[in-house]
């Protein structure tokens, strides 16, 4: 593992020359063109840009869900772009957590069980796990819905469960791609406020791709992405 | 009138393309099942024909139809009739013409015989008897070679052929020939003039013209009078009695008619059935003809009466065939039911895959009828192709003869295969659009749930009732041909087991879920939660349970039948090998020699004979076994033969102790054994085992005990066990002795048409059931594959390692399969135990009591072969999950 004695304001994410091109034919799509950026620990960064501008591509590469054509990504001192499948699996388990636009919950498990999945993955003892799950459900305001399945919850509730689950494993980096995309304005607002709050309380770093001006106002920093290039 | 909506051609074609694999599979199942059902018809008819023919063949002369022709009055002067031979041939013709046409067509040309009663030789010593017999087939008397003297000639001087003999004249001489065996048994030779007289002490003048040996001892003519070729020696009331038959020829036949008082003569025409001409389908008509012929009462009117056991032979054969067909039906009904369930499962999968398109089409305003029709077009197409393939294959393999498809059964398969998809599809489409009509009102929702629960209870009640009724029917009337109520008994009980499983599995999953929640592992929670969500569906569980239950039943029936044949063969022989000779004290030494031979473990000499057992209240014919109790006990022990109460009880002081089977309780006090002229009081100390498949009660006494009571019974039998027994017994046998081996009897029973066909059917249906069960597992897995892939992909995005994912997929797929297999095993074994006693297996194996159930140890392993599909599926699904790009997860498209 990498150096564990990192100071709080060291960069959590360092991206250098990141390039991703889809397709090789006569009309390749240059989704990212040599992007450089840094995100400091504890920061909440909003990535904004029109649809098709490359937000998702960037987040995928940072989280190790995809591989770049060129460039490097370093998360918490680990070079993500150099990891093999197992390494990236471990990265997702230990360091990075995702919040998906479509929530990505397990339909067969209850809200509490969904939140407990990352803890079970590390074989956290049952008592400690239950305690943390209860805490997180409290945090996202779903204490009374612990035993409901995703199918029995509203979209906003499901996304809150997803956020609780993302936080359960105490990740260093939270990646959320348009987390409010499928929610109505009011619910979206609540979810965004929740994200802002947990970044403070849990001390995680977050990168959130969004269209939403409210999210931009809540972010520490806003990165604009256009035509595969990033600017402040 | 509204015109029917027309199916949309391009979308039908498009669906045919996308679901090609599934449709081909459906067609294959339809083809397999129609082929099987279509083949069963002609195959069972062939088997039944062979079985009936074999029964008739095995019955031998017992199956002959014998006409007895009344003889003219004997008083007064008798005229010698030179046309006697032609007259007998005429009697054959007239007997045949009296038979119903179906019977006449199924018998060989008649064998006529004119036979005297046994006449006693009075010249030297008592106990020698001679019959005079003339026998002829259509081609005349049997050919013989004269080894001494010459053929019997006419006793009439030339020109005197039609002489009239006065009643007071001395007996008219009759020239006869004797077989070498008869001549030596009676101690007479060529040229001897014998002093003989009948029961009424009327003299007959018999002159032995020569001694012959038969050219063909198997000639039908000899069968009519076996005594012509071999003399028999027996003991009646303590006196040795030798009987033989003398041959009268064409030339001396007129002399027989006047030389022997006509009330001492009997004329019979014997017609042996041609086994190959007696078919199963023709047997009932033939049997009716035989019964009608015997009860016709025409004997008094025409002077010709008919007598035969052929009706009983046919009866037995028909019962055997009906029983075997009933047993086969048990397997076929289960097979068909399983196939139908698989077809419905396939249709369900098809419809589920199309749920989206169907709902869409419905929302766009397509009528349910139109949707159903569109789906029907392809399923009818698929079914037609499958049916044509199946029937075509059978036609090609078996040919057009014997073509008797059971149309109703094939029809059921075709209808279910053709309608399942359209009906389920229409229901699915209706539900998709009707979903929003779920009542908002809580009471109305509860009513809906209650209605559903009531429907389910009703269905379960129906299945349980059917199961109970069919079991009662089986217990009441046993299996029978075409008796579907009884034939479906195992299927119903398998369905009951499946219903139980469907009810029980959720109840079992609940505590498992509670346990998994409490623990810290992830896999077990995911597996149990997924099983709770998707693994308790009724149809896949039912397919597995029914298939495995029928598999267990079929295999157990075959194994039980084979074990029954082994036990039956061993009892029939009495050991590994048996020597049967004429009673002779020296056989005790022979037994000792056999016992000392290499590879022989035990050998014992015994007397097996007919006797009577009487008490103050009754008397019965019994099979008497006189044997060295201690030696016999060792033999029984060594060969797993039934021992009854055990020969050990036979030894002891006091009266002669006996084991008595069948009705021993009724004999009770004052039992007496009557054998020869001896009367031996018995002390019944236990139950005798079955000996040599005797139908009569068996009485066993110890040799020394019987000798102690003053009666000696020289042995006529040696039983031996051990790998060298056959060889040793063969070596010890002398000419004329009979050697029977366990292996020989068993092979004969195994090769019999009905048992071998049943075993083959059980094996074939076991394989098909395994394939159907595996197919059911694959289909059920495919139904759920999308949901499983979604959850696996999501877990992967959380960093669950691939190995853990594979474990989860395997566990999730395996649990319902194991549940179904276990339920099927239990159901099959229980059902087999409950019904084997009522299936009439003994009718087919040739035992006297139902064989005890054998469930082979490897049956669970065979059933678990189905579970082998699971790892294959899991590996494939895990690979698919791995291939799916995780990058698509963030895009909201989900994995895959
Ligand atoms: N798998 C892919 N194959 C080809 N082109 C893709 C693929 N994924 C994304 N793209 C293209 O790359 C560009 C960036 O896409 P994306 O990162 O999804 O943008 P955003 O998330 O900002 O909408 C778009 O033009 C999109 O069409
Ligand atoms: Mg995007």
PDB file of C-alpha atoms in Angstrom, chain A:
ATOM      1  CA  UNK A   1       0.000   0.000   0.000  1.00  0.00           C
ATOM      2  CA  UNK A   2       1.001   3.573  -0.443  1.00  0.00           C
ATOM      3  CA  UNK A   3       2.249   6.069   2.072  1.00  0.00           C
ATOM      4  CA  UNK A   4      -0.268   6.284   4.908  1.00  0.00           C
ATOM      5  CA  UNK A   5       1.199   9.414   6.448  1.00  0.00           C
ATOM      6  CA  UNK A   6      -0.475  11.877   4.154  1.00  0.00           C
ATOM      7  CA  UNK A   7      -1.199  15.366   5.241  1.00  0.00           C
ATOM      8  CA  UNK A   8      -4.803  16.582   5.032  1.00  0.00           C
ATOM      9  CA  UNK A   9      -4.357  18.990   2.186  1.00  0.00           C
ATOM     10  CA  UNK A  10      -2.316  16.815  -0.101  1.00  0.00           C
ATOM     11  CA  UNK A  11      -4.058  16.143  -3.423  1.00  0.00           C
ATOM     12  CA  UNK A  12      -6.431  13.164  -3.207  1.00  0.00           C
ATOM     13  CA  UNK A  13      -6.742  12.868  -6.966  1.00  0.00           C
ATOM     14  CA  UNK A  14      -4.044  13.717  -9.468  1.00  0.00           C
ATOM     15  CA  UNK A  15      -4.862  13.424 -13.166  1.00  0.00           C
ATOM     16  CA  UNK A  16      -2.131  13.951 -15.755  1.00  0.00           C
ATOM     17  CA  UNK A  17      -2.546  14.001 -19.513  1.00  0.00           C
ATOM     18  CA  UNK A  18      -5.651  11.830 -19.403  1.00  0.00           C
ATOM     19  CA  UNK A  19      -6.863  10.935 -22.876  1.00  0.00           C
ATOM     20  CA  UNK A  20      -9.743   8.708 -23.915  1.00  0.00           C
ATOM     21  CA  UNK A  21     -10.857   8.234 -27.466  1.00  0.00           C
ATOM     22  CA  UNK A  22     -13.857   6.095 -28.391  1.00  0.00           C
ATOM     23  CA  UNK A  23     -13.777   4.243 -31.673  1.00  0.00           C
ATOM     24  CA  UNK A  24     -10.852   3.926 -34.062  1.00  0.00           C
ATOM     25  CA  UNK A  25     -12.628   4.337 -37.398  1.00  0.00           C
ATOM     26  CA  UNK A  26     -12.711   7.401 -39.624  1.00  0.00           C
ATOM     27  CA  UNK A  27     -14.610   9.447 -36.983  1.00  0.00           C
ATOM     28  CA  UNK A  28     -13.200   8.707 -33.535  1.00  0.00           C
ATOM     29  CA  UNK A  29     -14.784  10.517 -30.579  1.00  0.00           C
ATOM     30  CA  UNK A  30     -12.224  12.366 -28.491  1.00  0.00           C
ATOM     31  CA  UNK A  31     -14.052  12.221 -25.164  1.00  0.00           C
ATOM     32  CA  UNK A  32     -11.049  13.455 -23.154  1.00  0.00           C
ATOM     33  CA  UNK A  33      -8.033  15.274 -24.548  1.00  0.00           C
ATOM     34  CA  UNK A  34      -4.970  15.318 -22.286  1.00  0.00           C
ATOM     35  CA  UNK A  35      -6.797  16.416 -19.170  1.00  0.00           C
ATOM     36  CA  UNK A  36      -4.821  17.559 -16.117  1.00  0.00           C
ATOM     37  CA  UNK A  37      -6.442  18.188 -12.752  1.00  0.00           C
ATOM     38  CA  UNK A  38      -6.028  17.820  -9.018  1.00  0.00           C
ATOM     39  CA  UNK A  39      -8.559  17.399  -6.260  1.00  0.00           C
ATOM     40  CA  UNK A  40      -7.464  18.028  -2.687  1.00  0.00           C
ATOM     41  CA  UNK A  41      -8.510  15.824   0.173  1.00  0.00           C
ATOM     42  CA  UNK A  42     -11.800  16.933   1.742  1.00  0.00           C
ATOM     43  CA  UNK A  43     -12.831  18.937  -1.284  1.00  0.00           C
ATOM     44  CA  UNK A  44     -16.221  18.685  -2.979  1.00  0.00           C
ATOM     45  CA  UNK A  45     -15.643  19.311  -6.663  1.00  0.00           C
ATOM     46  CA  UNK A  46     -18.473  19.709  -9.143  1.00  0.00           C
ATOM     47  CA  UNK A  47     -17.790  18.747 -12.754  1.00  0.00           C
ATOM     48  CA  UNK A  48     -20.176  20.506 -15.077  1.00  0.00           C
ATOM     49  CA  UNK A  49     -20.605  20.478 -18.792  1.00  0.00           C
ATOM     50  CA  UNK A  50     -23.110  19.801 -21.496  1.00  0.00           C
ATOM     51  CA  UNK A  51     -24.312  16.326 -22.161  1.00  0.00           C
ATOM     52  CA  UNK A  52     -21.664  14.492 -24.123  1.00  0.00           C
ATOM     53  CA  UNK A  53     -18.862  16.714 -22.925  1.00  0.00           C
ATOM     54  CA  UNK A  54     -16.965  13.837 -21.243  1.00  0.00           C
ATOM     55  CA  UNK A  55     -18.007  14.021 -17.574  1.00  0.00           C
ATOM     56  CA  UNK A  56     -18.864  10.369 -17.210  1.00  0.00           C
ATOM     57  CA  UNK A  57     -15.753   9.345 -19.102  1.00  0.00           C
ATOM     58  CA  UNK A  58     -13.620  11.312 -16.671  1.00  0.00           C
ATOM     59  CA  UNK A  59     -15.327   9.890 -13.577  1.00  0.00           C
ATOM     60  CA  UNK A  60     -15.080   6.334 -14.925  1.00  0.00           C
ATOM     61  CA  UNK A  61     -11.352   6.731 -15.439  1.00  0.00           C
ATOM     62  CA  UNK A  62     -10.776   8.269 -12.023  1.00  0.00           C
ATOM     63  CA  UNK A  63     -12.726   5.493 -10.309  1.00  0.00           C
ATOM     64  CA  UNK A  64     -10.957   2.746 -12.239  1.00  0.00           C
ATOM     65  CA  UNK A  65     -14.084   1.557 -14.047  1.00  0.00           C
ATOM     66  CA  UNK A  66     -12.413   2.206 -17.420  1.00  0.00           C
ATOM     67  CA  UNK A  67      -8.859   2.475 -18.799  1.00  0.00           C
ATOM     68  CA  UNK A  68      -7.447   5.542 -20.555  1.00  0.00           C
ATOM     69  CA  UNK A  69      -5.635   5.628 -23.897  1.00  0.00           C
ATOM     70  CA  UNK A  70      -2.967   7.841 -22.376  1.00  0.00           C
ATOM     71  CA  UNK A  71      -2.208   9.630 -19.132  1.00  0.00           C
ATOM     72  CA  UNK A  72      -2.321   8.643 -15.504  1.00  0.00           C
ATOM     73  CA  UNK A  73      -4.716   8.809 -12.592  1.00  0.00           C
ATOM     74  CA  UNK A  74      -3.520   8.717  -9.031  1.00  0.00           C
ATOM     75  CA  UNK A  75      -6.003   8.330  -6.187  1.00  0.00           C
ATOM     76  CA  UNK A  76      -4.805   8.681  -2.626  1.00  0.00           C
ATOM     77  CA  UNK A  77      -1.283   8.003  -3.803  1.00  0.00           C
ATOM     78  CA  UNK A  78      -2.147   4.877  -5.773  1.00  0.00           C
ATOM     79  CA  UNK A  79      -1.703   4.922  -9.507  1.00  0.00           C
ATOM     80  CA  UNK A  80      -5.101   3.659 -10.600  1.00  0.00           C
ATOM     81  CA  UNK A  81      -4.155   3.445 -14.243  1.00  0.00           C
ATOM     82  CA  UNK A  82      -1.443   0.907 -13.427  1.00  0.00           C
ATOM     83  CA  UNK A  83      -3.713  -1.489 -11.523  1.00  0.00           C
ATOM     84  CA  UNK A  84      -4.861  -4.864 -12.810  1.00  0.00           C
ATOM     85  CA  UNK A  85      -8.463  -6.126 -12.446  1.00  0.00           C
ATOM     86  CA  UNK A  86      -7.908  -7.356  -8.892  1.00  0.00           C
ATOM     87  CA  UNK A  87      -6.224  -4.138  -7.906  1.00  0.00           C
ATOM     88  CA  UNK A  88      -9.066  -2.050  -9.235  1.00  0.00           C
ATOM     89  CA  UNK A  89     -11.531  -4.321  -7.467  1.00  0.00           C
ATOM     90  CA  UNK A  90      -9.643  -3.644  -4.254  1.00  0.00           C
ATOM     91  CA  UNK A  91      -9.621   0.060  -5.025  1.00  0.00           C
ATOM     92  CA  UNK A  92     -13.417   0.095  -5.318  1.00  0.00           C
ATOM     93  CA  UNK A  93     -13.687  -1.919  -2.134  1.00  0.00           C
ATOM     94  CA  UNK A  94     -11.337   0.188  -0.011  1.00  0.00           C
ATOM     95  CA  UNK A  95     -10.814   3.630  -1.447  1.00  0.00           C
ATOM     96  CA  UNK A  96     -13.382   4.773  -3.958  1.00  0.00           C
ATOM     97  CA  UNK A  97     -17.181   4.622  -3.717  1.00  0.00           C
ATOM     98  CA  UNK A  98     -19.742   5.432  -6.374  1.00  0.00           C
ATOM     99  CA  UNK A  99     -23.169   6.946  -6.357  1.00  0.00           C
ATOM    100  CA  UNK A 100     -24.948   6.111  -9.568  1.00  0.00           C
ATOM    101  CA  UNK A 101     -27.613   8.016 -11.381  1.00  0.00           C
ATOM    102  CA  UNK A 102     -29.722   4.822 -11.297  1.00  0.00           C
ATOM    103  CA  UNK A 103     -28.906   4.123  -7.611  1.00  0.00           C
ATOM    104  CA  UNK A 104     -27.500   0.612  -8.232  1.00  0.00           C
ATOM    105  CA  UNK A 105     -29.000  -0.971  -5.139  1.00  0.00           C
ATOM    106  CA  UNK A 106     -29.530  -4.716  -4.718  1.00  0.00           C
ATOM    107  CA  UNK A 107     -33.263  -5.291  -5.188  1.00  0.00           C
ATOM    108  CA  UNK A 108     -33.259  -8.436  -3.043  1.00  0.00           C
ATOM    109  CA  UNK A 109     -31.771  -6.725   0.014  1.00  0.00           C
ATOM    110  CA  UNK A 110     -33.387  -4.294   2.422  1.00  0.00           C
ATOM    111  CA  UNK A 111     -32.148  -0.731   2.784  1.00  0.00           C
ATOM    112  CA  UNK A 112     -30.129  -1.670   5.845  1.00  0.00           C
ATOM    113  CA  UNK A 113     -28.673  -4.732   4.145  1.00  0.00           C
ATOM    114  CA  UNK A 114     -27.712  -2.657   1.122  1.00  0.00           C
ATOM    115  CA  UNK A 115     -25.886  -0.209   3.341  1.00  0.00           C
ATOM    116  CA  UNK A 116     -24.165  -3.108   5.083  1.00  0.00           C
ATOM    117  CA  UNK A 117     -22.752  -4.653   1.884  1.00  0.00           C
ATOM    118  CA  UNK A 118     -19.383  -2.805   1.883  1.00  0.00           C
ATOM    119  CA  UNK A 119     -18.959  -3.677   5.575  1.00  0.00           C
ATOM    120  CA  UNK A 120     -19.710  -7.327   4.969  1.00  0.00           C
ATOM    121  CA  UNK A 121     -17.179  -7.246   2.150  1.00  0.00           C
ATOM    122  CA  UNK A 122     -14.545  -6.468   4.776  1.00  0.00           C
ATOM    123  CA  UNK A 123     -16.059  -8.921   7.231  1.00  0.00           C
ATOM    124  CA  UNK A 124     -16.761  -6.206   9.784  1.00  0.00           C
ATOM    125  CA  UNK A 125     -18.146  -7.953  12.882  1.00  0.00           C
ATOM    126  CA  UNK A 126     -21.934  -7.963  12.946  1.00  0.00           C
ATOM    127  CA  UNK A 127     -22.326  -5.688  15.962  1.00  0.00           C
ATOM    128  CA  UNK A 128     -20.012  -3.004  14.611  1.00  0.00           C
ATOM    129  CA  UNK A 129     -21.681  -3.276  11.245  1.00  0.00           C
ATOM    130  CA  UNK A 130     -25.172  -2.870  12.648  1.00  0.00           C
ATOM    131  CA  UNK A 131     -24.054   0.142  14.594  1.00  0.00           C
ATOM    132  CA  UNK A 132     -22.548   1.836  11.578  1.00  0.00           C
ATOM    133  CA  UNK A 133     -25.523   0.987   9.351  1.00  0.00           C
ATOM    134  CA  UNK A 134     -27.902   2.469  11.887  1.00  0.00           C
ATOM    135  CA  UNK A 135     -25.721   5.581  12.129  1.00  0.00           C
ATOM    136  CA  UNK A 136     -25.639   6.039   8.352  1.00  0.00           C
ATOM    137  CA  UNK A 137     -29.356   5.449   7.942  1.00  0.00           C
ATOM    138  CA  UNK A 138     -29.863   8.081  10.608  1.00  0.00           C
ATOM    139  CA  UNK A 139     -27.525  10.376   8.752  1.00  0.00           C
ATOM    140  CA  UNK A 140     -29.526  10.049   5.516  1.00  0.00           C
ATOM    141  CA  UNK A 141     -32.817  10.219   7.410  1.00  0.00           C
ATOM    142  CA  UNK A 142     -34.017   6.720   6.648  1.00  0.00           C
ATOM    143  CA  UNK A 143     -33.972   5.152  10.093  1.00  0.00           C
ATOM    144  CA  UNK A 144     -37.633   4.191   9.714  1.00  0.00           C
ATOM    145  CA  UNK A 145     -37.135   2.546   6.331  1.00  0.00           C
ATOM    146  CA  UNK A 146     -34.319   0.194   7.270  1.00  0.00           C
ATOM    147  CA  UNK A 147     -36.256  -2.964   6.513  1.00  0.00           C
ATOM    148  CA  UNK A 148     -37.756  -1.866   3.236  1.00  0.00           C
ATOM    149  CA  UNK A 149     -36.537  -3.098  -0.100  1.00  0.00           C
ATOM    150  CA  UNK A 150     -35.501  -0.669  -2.841  1.00  0.00           C
ATOM    151  CA  UNK A 151     -38.721  -1.475  -4.691  1.00  0.00           C
ATOM    152  CA  UNK A 152     -40.681  -0.139  -1.746  1.00  0.00           C
ATOM    153  CA  UNK A 153     -38.774   3.166  -1.576  1.00  0.00           C
ATOM    154  CA  UNK A 154     -39.099   6.363  -3.598  1.00  0.00           C
ATOM    155  CA  UNK A 155     -36.318   7.461  -5.942  1.00  0.00           C
ATOM    156  CA  UNK A 156     -34.973  10.019  -3.491  1.00  0.00           C
ATOM    157  CA  UNK A 157     -35.014   7.504  -0.669  1.00  0.00           C
ATOM    158  CA  UNK A 158     -33.185   4.995  -2.849  1.00  0.00           C
ATOM    159  CA  UNK A 159     -30.505   7.548  -3.707  1.00  0.00           C
ATOM    160  CA  UNK A 160     -30.094   8.319  -0.034  1.00  0.00           C
ATOM    161  CA  UNK A 161     -29.646   4.625   0.672  1.00  0.00           C
ATOM    162  CA  UNK A 162     -27.051   4.586  -2.122  1.00  0.00           C
ATOM    163  CA  UNK A 163     -25.206   7.480  -0.503  1.00  0.00           C
ATOM    164  CA  UNK A 164     -25.291   5.741   2.861  1.00  0.00           C
ATOM    165  CA  UNK A 165     -23.936   2.605   1.247  1.00  0.00           C
ATOM    166  CA  UNK A 166     -21.197   4.581  -0.521  1.00  0.00           C
ATOM    167  CA  UNK A 167     -20.128   6.002   2.838  1.00  0.00           C
ATOM    168  CA  UNK A 168     -20.406   2.751   4.753  1.00  0.00           C
ATOM    169  CA  UNK A 169     -16.938   1.520   3.845  1.00  0.00           C
ATOM    170  CA  UNK A 170     -15.387   4.897   4.827  1.00  0.00           C
ATOM    171  CA  UNK A 171     -13.943   5.566   1.352  1.00  0.00           C
ATOM    172  CA  UNK A 172     -11.411   8.330   0.716  1.00  0.00           C
ATOM    173  CA  UNK A 173     -13.112   9.359  -2.528  1.00  0.00           C
ATOM    174  CA  UNK A 174     -16.783   9.541  -3.440  1.00  0.00           C
ATOM    175  CA  UNK A 175     -17.658   9.695  -7.127  1.00  0.00           C
ATOM    176  CA  UNK A 176     -21.212  10.668  -8.056  1.00  0.00           C
ATOM    177  CA  UNK A 177     -22.363  10.959 -11.639  1.00  0.00           C
ATOM    178  CA  UNK A 178     -25.461  13.093 -11.892  1.00  0.00           C
ATOM    179  CA  UNK A 179     -26.844  11.702  -8.626  1.00  0.00           C
ATOM    180  CA  UNK A 180     -29.975  13.807  -8.952  1.00  0.00           C
ATOM    181  CA  UNK A 181     -30.555  13.096 -12.627  1.00  0.00           C
ATOM    182  CA  UNK A 182     -33.530  10.855 -11.989  1.00  0.00           C
ATOM    183  CA  UNK A 183     -35.011  12.883  -9.146  1.00  0.00           C
ATOM    184  CA  UNK A 184     -37.460  15.753  -9.125  1.00  0.00           C
ATOM    185  CA  UNK A 185     -36.090  19.194  -8.239  1.00  0.00           C
ATOM    186  CA  UNK A 186     -37.068  19.194  -4.583  1.00  0.00           C
ATOM    187  CA  UNK A 187     -35.765  15.689  -3.866  1.00  0.00           C
ATOM    188  CA  UNK A 188     -32.638  16.462  -5.836  1.00  0.00           C
ATOM    189  CA  UNK A 189     -32.007  19.454  -3.669  1.00  0.00           C
ATOM    190  CA  UNK A 190     -32.296  17.381  -0.510  1.00  0.00           C
ATOM    191  CA  UNK A 191     -29.891  14.783  -1.892  1.00  0.00           C
ATOM    192  CA  UNK A 192     -27.388  17.444  -2.829  1.00  0.00           C
ATOM    193  CA  UNK A 193     -27.608  19.034   0.588  1.00  0.00           C
ATOM    194  CA  UNK A 194     -27.046  15.596   2.056  1.00  0.00           C
ATOM    195  CA  UNK A 195     -23.943  15.113  -0.091  1.00  0.00           C
ATOM    196  CA  UNK A 196     -22.573  18.435   0.994  1.00  0.00           C
ATOM    197  CA  UNK A 197     -23.247  17.541   4.619  1.00  0.00           C
ATOM    198  CA  UNK A 198     -21.647  14.098   4.542  1.00  0.00           C
ATOM    199  CA  UNK A 199     -18.510  15.381   2.861  1.00  0.00           C
ATOM    200  CA  UNK A 200     -18.114  17.539   5.938  1.00  0.00           C
ATOM    201  CA  UNK A 201     -19.125  14.999   8.545  1.00  0.00           C
ATOM    202  CA  UNK A 202     -17.378  11.951   7.092  1.00  0.00           C
ATOM    203  CA  UNK A 203     -14.382  13.835   5.828  1.00  0.00           C
ATOM    204  CA  UNK A 204     -14.404  12.358   2.349  1.00  0.00           C
ATOM    205  CA  UNK A 205     -13.388  13.888  -0.924  1.00  0.00           C
ATOM    206  CA  UNK A 206     -16.123  14.030  -3.569  1.00  0.00           C
ATOM    207  CA  UNK A 207     -16.305  14.538  -7.301  1.00  0.00           C
ATOM    208  CA  UNK A 208     -19.853  15.131  -8.497  1.00  0.00           C
ATOM    209  CA  UNK A 209     -20.821  15.434 -12.129  1.00  0.00           C
ATOM    210  CA  UNK A 210     -23.925  17.554 -12.488  1.00  0.00           C
ATOM    211  CA  UNK A 211     -25.971  19.941 -14.583  1.00  0.00           C
ATOM    212  CA  UNK A 212     -27.475  21.504 -11.542  1.00  0.00           C
ATOM    213  CA  UNK A 213     -26.638  25.118 -10.664  1.00  0.00           C
ATOM    214  CA  UNK A 214     -27.554  24.456  -7.016  1.00  0.00           C
ATOM    215  CA  UNK A 215     -24.915  21.756  -6.812  1.00  0.00           C
ATOM    216  CA  UNK A 216     -22.390  24.167  -8.278  1.00  0.00           C
ATOM    217  CA  UNK A 217     -23.191  26.655  -5.563  1.00  0.00           C
ATOM    218  CA  UNK A 218     -22.712  23.964  -2.905  1.00  0.00           C
ATOM    219  CA  UNK A 219     -19.372  22.803  -4.323  1.00  0.00           C
ATOM    220  CA  UNK A 220     -15.980  23.978  -3.087  1.00  0.00           C
ATOM    221  CA  UNK A 221     -14.833  24.225  -6.661  1.00  0.00           C
ATOM    222  CA  UNK A 222     -16.442  23.858 -10.068  1.00  0.00           C
ATOM    223  CA  UNK A 223     -14.615  22.303 -12.989  1.00  0.00           C
ATOM    224  CA  UNK A 224     -16.073  22.959 -16.391  1.00  0.00           C
ATOM    225  CA  UNK A 225     -15.612  20.392 -19.067  1.00  0.00           C
ATOM    226  CA  UNK A 226     -16.186  21.108 -22.699  1.00  0.00           C
ATOM    227  CA  UNK A 227     -15.170  19.141 -25.759  1.00  0.00           C
ATOM    228  CA  UNK A 228     -12.915  16.884 -23.705  1.00  0.00           C
ATOM    229  CA  UNK A 229     -10.972  19.710 -22.040  1.00  0.00           C
ATOM    230  CA  UNK A 230     -11.249  20.849 -18.452  1.00  0.00           C
ATOM    231  CA  UNK A 231     -11.158  24.390 -17.165  1.00  0.00           C
ATOM    232  CA  UNK A 232     -11.920  26.126 -13.850  1.00  0.00           C
TER     233      UNK A 232
END
